[in-house]
PDB file of C-alpha atoms in Angstrom:
ATOM      1  CA  MET A  55      31.874  25.373 -76.397  1.00 73.00           C
ATOM      2  CA  THR A  56      34.736  23.992 -74.258  1.00 84.00           C
ATOM      3  CA  ILE A  57      32.639  24.275 -71.259  1.00 82.00           C
ATOM      4  CA  ILE A  58      29.768  22.239 -72.937  1.00 82.00           C
ATOM      5  CA  ASN A  59      32.303  19.558 -73.574  1.00 81.00           C
ATOM      6  CA  SER A  60      33.336  19.373 -70.616  1.00 82.00           C
ATOM      7  CA  TYR A  61      30.149  19.158 -68.561  1.00 83.00           C
ATOM      8  CA  ASN A  62      29.471  16.657 -71.417  1.00 86.00           C
ATOM      9  CA  SER A  63      31.939  14.632 -70.458  1.00 87.00           C
ATOM     10  CA  LYS A  64      31.866  14.748 -66.717  1.00 89.00           C
ATOM     11  CA  VAL A  65      28.093  13.856 -67.076  1.00 90.00           C
ATOM     12  CA  LYS A  66      28.913  10.542 -69.128  1.00 92.00           C
ATOM     13  CA  ASN A  67      31.183   9.712 -66.676  1.00 92.00           C
ATOM     14  CA  HIS A  68      29.175   9.800 -64.038  1.00 93.00           C
ATOM     15  CA  VAL A  69      26.155   8.325 -65.732  1.00 94.00           C
ATOM     16  CA  GLU A  70      28.683   5.262 -66.523  1.00 95.00           C
ATOM     17  CA  TYR A  71      29.601   4.829 -62.812  1.00 95.00           C
ATOM     18  CA  LEU A  72      25.952   4.983 -62.076  1.00 95.00           C
ATOM     19  CA  ASN A  73      25.473   2.462 -64.134  1.00 95.00           C
ATOM     20  CA  LYS A  74      28.144  -0.075 -62.692  1.00 95.00           C
ATOM     21  CA  ARG A  75      27.130   0.690 -59.205  1.00 96.00           C
ATOM     22  CA  ILE A  76      23.065  -0.444 -60.579  1.00 95.00           C
ATOM     23  CA  GLU A  77      24.988  -3.680 -62.045  1.00 94.00           C
ATOM     24  CA  HIS A  78      26.663  -4.233 -58.673  1.00 94.00           C
ATOM     25  CA  LEU A  79      23.667  -3.671 -56.636  1.00 93.00           C
ATOM     26  CA  GLU A  80      21.736  -5.483 -58.759  1.00 91.00           C
ATOM     27  CA  SER A  81      24.103  -8.339 -58.406  1.00 89.00           C
ATOM     28  CA  GLN A  82      24.403  -8.030 -54.389  1.00 89.00           C
ATOM     29  CA  ILE A  83      20.695  -8.321 -54.433  1.00 86.00           C
ATOM     30  CA  SER A  84      20.011 -11.379 -56.587  1.00 84.00           C
ATOM     31  CA  ASN A  85      22.732 -12.967 -54.530  1.00 84.00           C
ATOM     32  CA  ALA A  86      21.891 -11.897 -50.886  1.00 80.00           C
ATOM     33  CA  PHE A  87      19.981 -15.143 -49.793  1.00 75.00           C
ATOM     34  CA  ALA A  88      21.583 -17.803 -52.299  1.00 77.00           C
ATOM     35  CA  GLU A  89      22.488 -19.638 -49.155  1.00 74.00           C
ATOM     36  CA  PHE A  90      18.988 -20.200 -48.038  1.00 70.00           C
ATOM     37  CA  LYS A  91      17.725 -21.328 -50.985  1.00 71.00           C
ATOM     38  CA  GLU A  92      19.405 -24.944 -50.231  1.00 74.00           C
ATOM     39  CA  HIS A  93      17.513 -24.789 -47.297  1.00 73.00           C
ATOM     40  CA  PRO A  94      13.895 -24.200 -47.798  1.00 80.00           C
ATOM     41  CA  TYR A  95      11.076 -23.710 -45.382  1.00 84.00           C
ATOM     42  CA  HIS A  96       7.442 -24.013 -45.438  1.00 88.00           C
ATOM     43  CA  LEU A  97       4.905 -22.093 -43.530  1.00 92.00           C
ATOM     44  CA  HIS A  98       3.539 -24.637 -40.865  1.00 94.00           C
ATOM     45  CA  SER A  99       1.641 -22.731 -38.858  1.00 96.00           C
ATOM     46  CA  ILE A 100      -0.121 -19.142 -37.712  1.00 97.00           C
ATOM     47  CA  LEU A 101      -1.181 -18.413 -34.452  1.00 96.00           C
ATOM     48  CA  VAL A 102      -3.400 -15.605 -34.225  1.00 94.00           C
ATOM     49  CA  HIS A 103      -4.702 -13.444 -31.828  1.00 92.00           C
ATOM     50  CA  ASP A 104      -8.570 -11.880 -32.302  1.00 90.00           C
ATOM     51  CA  GLY A 105      -8.825  -9.046 -29.937  1.00 88.00           C
ATOM     52  CA  ASN A 106      -6.504  -5.997 -28.736  1.00 85.00           C
ATOM     53  CA  ALA A 107      -3.883  -5.119 -26.033  1.00 84.00           C
ATOM     54  CA  GLU A 108      -6.375  -5.441 -23.216  1.00 89.00           C
ATOM     55  CA  LEU A 109      -8.283  -8.801 -23.982  1.00 90.00           C
ATOM     56  CA  GLY A 110      -8.851 -11.349 -26.749  1.00 91.00           C
ATOM     57  CA  HIS A 111      -8.749 -14.695 -27.948  1.00 92.00           C
ATOM     58  CA  TYR A 112      -6.048 -16.872 -29.674  1.00 94.00           C
ATOM     59  CA  TYR A 113      -6.303 -19.875 -31.709  1.00 95.00           C
ATOM     60  CA  ALA A 114      -3.822 -21.286 -33.986  1.00 96.00           C
ATOM     61  CA  PHE A 115      -4.042 -22.623 -37.897  1.00 97.00           C
ATOM     62  CA  VAL A 116      -2.008 -25.705 -39.064  1.00 97.00           C
ATOM     63  CA  TYR A 117      -1.248 -26.865 -42.037  1.00 95.00           C
ATOM     64  CA  ASP A 118      -1.316 -30.892 -42.423  1.00 94.00           C
ATOM     65  CA  ARG A 119       0.778 -31.655 -45.548  1.00 90.00           C
ATOM     66  CA  ASN A 120      -0.268 -35.084 -45.635  1.00 90.00           C
ATOM     67  CA  GLN A 121      -4.216 -34.092 -46.516  1.00 93.00           C
ATOM     68  CA  SER A 122      -2.865 -30.694 -48.086  1.00 93.00           C
ATOM     69  CA  VAL A 123      -5.668 -28.925 -46.162  1.00 96.00           C
ATOM     70  CA  TRP A 124      -5.564 -26.176 -43.043  1.00 97.00           C
ATOM     71  CA  TRP A 125      -6.955 -26.718 -39.987  1.00 97.00           C
ATOM     72  CA  ARG A 126      -8.427 -24.144 -37.345  1.00 96.00           C
ATOM     73  CA  PHE A 127      -7.634 -25.521 -33.878  1.00 97.00           C
ATOM     74  CA  ASN A 128      -9.966 -22.998 -31.752  1.00 95.00           C
ATOM     75  CA  ASP A 129      -9.874 -24.325 -28.085  1.00 92.00           C
ATOM     76  CA  HIS A 130     -12.148 -27.533 -28.203  1.00 92.00           C
ATOM     77  CA  ASN A 131     -13.262 -26.739 -32.276  1.00 95.00           C
ATOM     78  CA  VAL A 132     -11.412 -28.627 -34.668  1.00 97.00           C
ATOM     79  CA  THR A 133     -12.562 -27.391 -38.432  1.00 96.00           C
ATOM     80  CA  MET A 134     -10.983 -27.126 -41.701  1.00 97.00           C
ATOM     81  CA  ALA A 135      -9.973 -23.508 -43.436  1.00 96.00           C
ATOM     82  CA  SER A 136      -9.739 -22.645 -46.635  1.00 95.00           C
ATOM     83  CA  GLU A 137      -6.329 -21.202 -47.288  1.00 94.00           C
ATOM     84  CA  GLU A 138      -8.646 -17.964 -47.964  1.00 92.00           C
ATOM     85  CA  GLU A 139      -9.680 -17.712 -44.694  1.00 91.00           C
ATOM     86  CA  VAL A 140      -6.271 -18.398 -43.068  1.00 93.00           C
ATOM     87  CA  PHE A 141      -4.616 -15.644 -44.913  1.00 90.00           C
ATOM     88  CA  THR A 142      -7.724 -12.967 -44.729  1.00 88.00           C
ATOM     89  CA  GLU A 143      -8.036 -13.400 -40.528  1.00 88.00           C
ATOM     90  CA  SER A 144      -4.243 -13.462 -39.862  1.00 89.00           C
ATOM     91  CA  ILE A 145      -3.703 -10.085 -42.198  1.00 87.00           C
ATOM     92  CA  GLY A 146      -5.563  -8.034 -39.340  1.00 77.00           C
ATOM     93  CA  GLY A 147      -5.447  -4.544 -39.781  1.00 67.00           C
ATOM     94  CA  THR A 148      -7.947  -1.694 -39.220  1.00 71.00           C
ATOM     95  CA  ASP A 149     -10.848  -3.315 -40.714  1.00 78.00           C
ATOM     96  CA  SER A 150     -10.020  -6.634 -38.124  1.00 79.00           C
ATOM     97  CA  PRO A 151      -8.755  -7.198 -34.821  1.00 87.00           C
ATOM     98  CA  LYS A 152      -7.676 -10.522 -35.766  1.00 88.00           C
ATOM     99  CA  THR A 153      -3.771 -10.540 -36.457  1.00 88.00           C
ATOM    100  CA  ALA A 154      -1.040 -13.335 -37.037  1.00 91.00           C
ATOM    101  CA  TYR A 155       1.316 -12.590 -34.061  1.00 89.00           C
ATOM    102  CA  SER A 156       3.373 -16.383 -34.501  1.00 95.00           C
ATOM    103  CA  LEU A 157       4.357 -17.715 -37.904  1.00 95.00           C
ATOM    104  CA  ILE A 158       5.920 -20.981 -37.629  1.00 94.00           C
ATOM    105  CA  TYR A 159       8.175 -22.772 -40.478  1.00 92.00           C
ATOM    106  CA  ILE A 160       9.645 -25.965 -40.645  1.00 91.00           C
ATOM    107  CA  ASN A 161      12.495 -27.552 -42.638  1.00 86.00           C
ATOM    108  CA  ASP A 162      11.799 -29.264 -46.009  1.00 79.00           C
ATOM    109  CA  LYS A 163      12.888 -32.152 -44.920  1.00 76.00           C
ATOM    110  CA  ILE A 164      10.712 -32.061 -41.730  1.00 73.00           C
ATOM    111  CA  ALA A 165       7.488 -30.862 -43.962  1.00 64.00           C
ATOM    112  CA  LYS A 166       7.633 -34.374 -46.387  1.00 63.00           C
TER     113      LYS A 166
END
């Protein structure tokens, strides 16, 4: 019975240690980027590549904060784009040759 009590004590101590470690790590995670909250940035534009490594076409989406709309700049064509279009075309993946290759953020002070 003393062997069981000994293991029980060791397991309880280890569980206590792990719980303290989890608490410490959760605190570190929640505070990891706290200083960046004081410097908010907003997504301003997305540069998109449509194609593959050998050939393709580049165009851009730019967010107009005054009108709260996205604009697609595709050569000499400038058209309004829905937010759904912007992010769908920027995701890329196996189903689409389009993918964002650059995201441009601007500081909150500039964005206003």
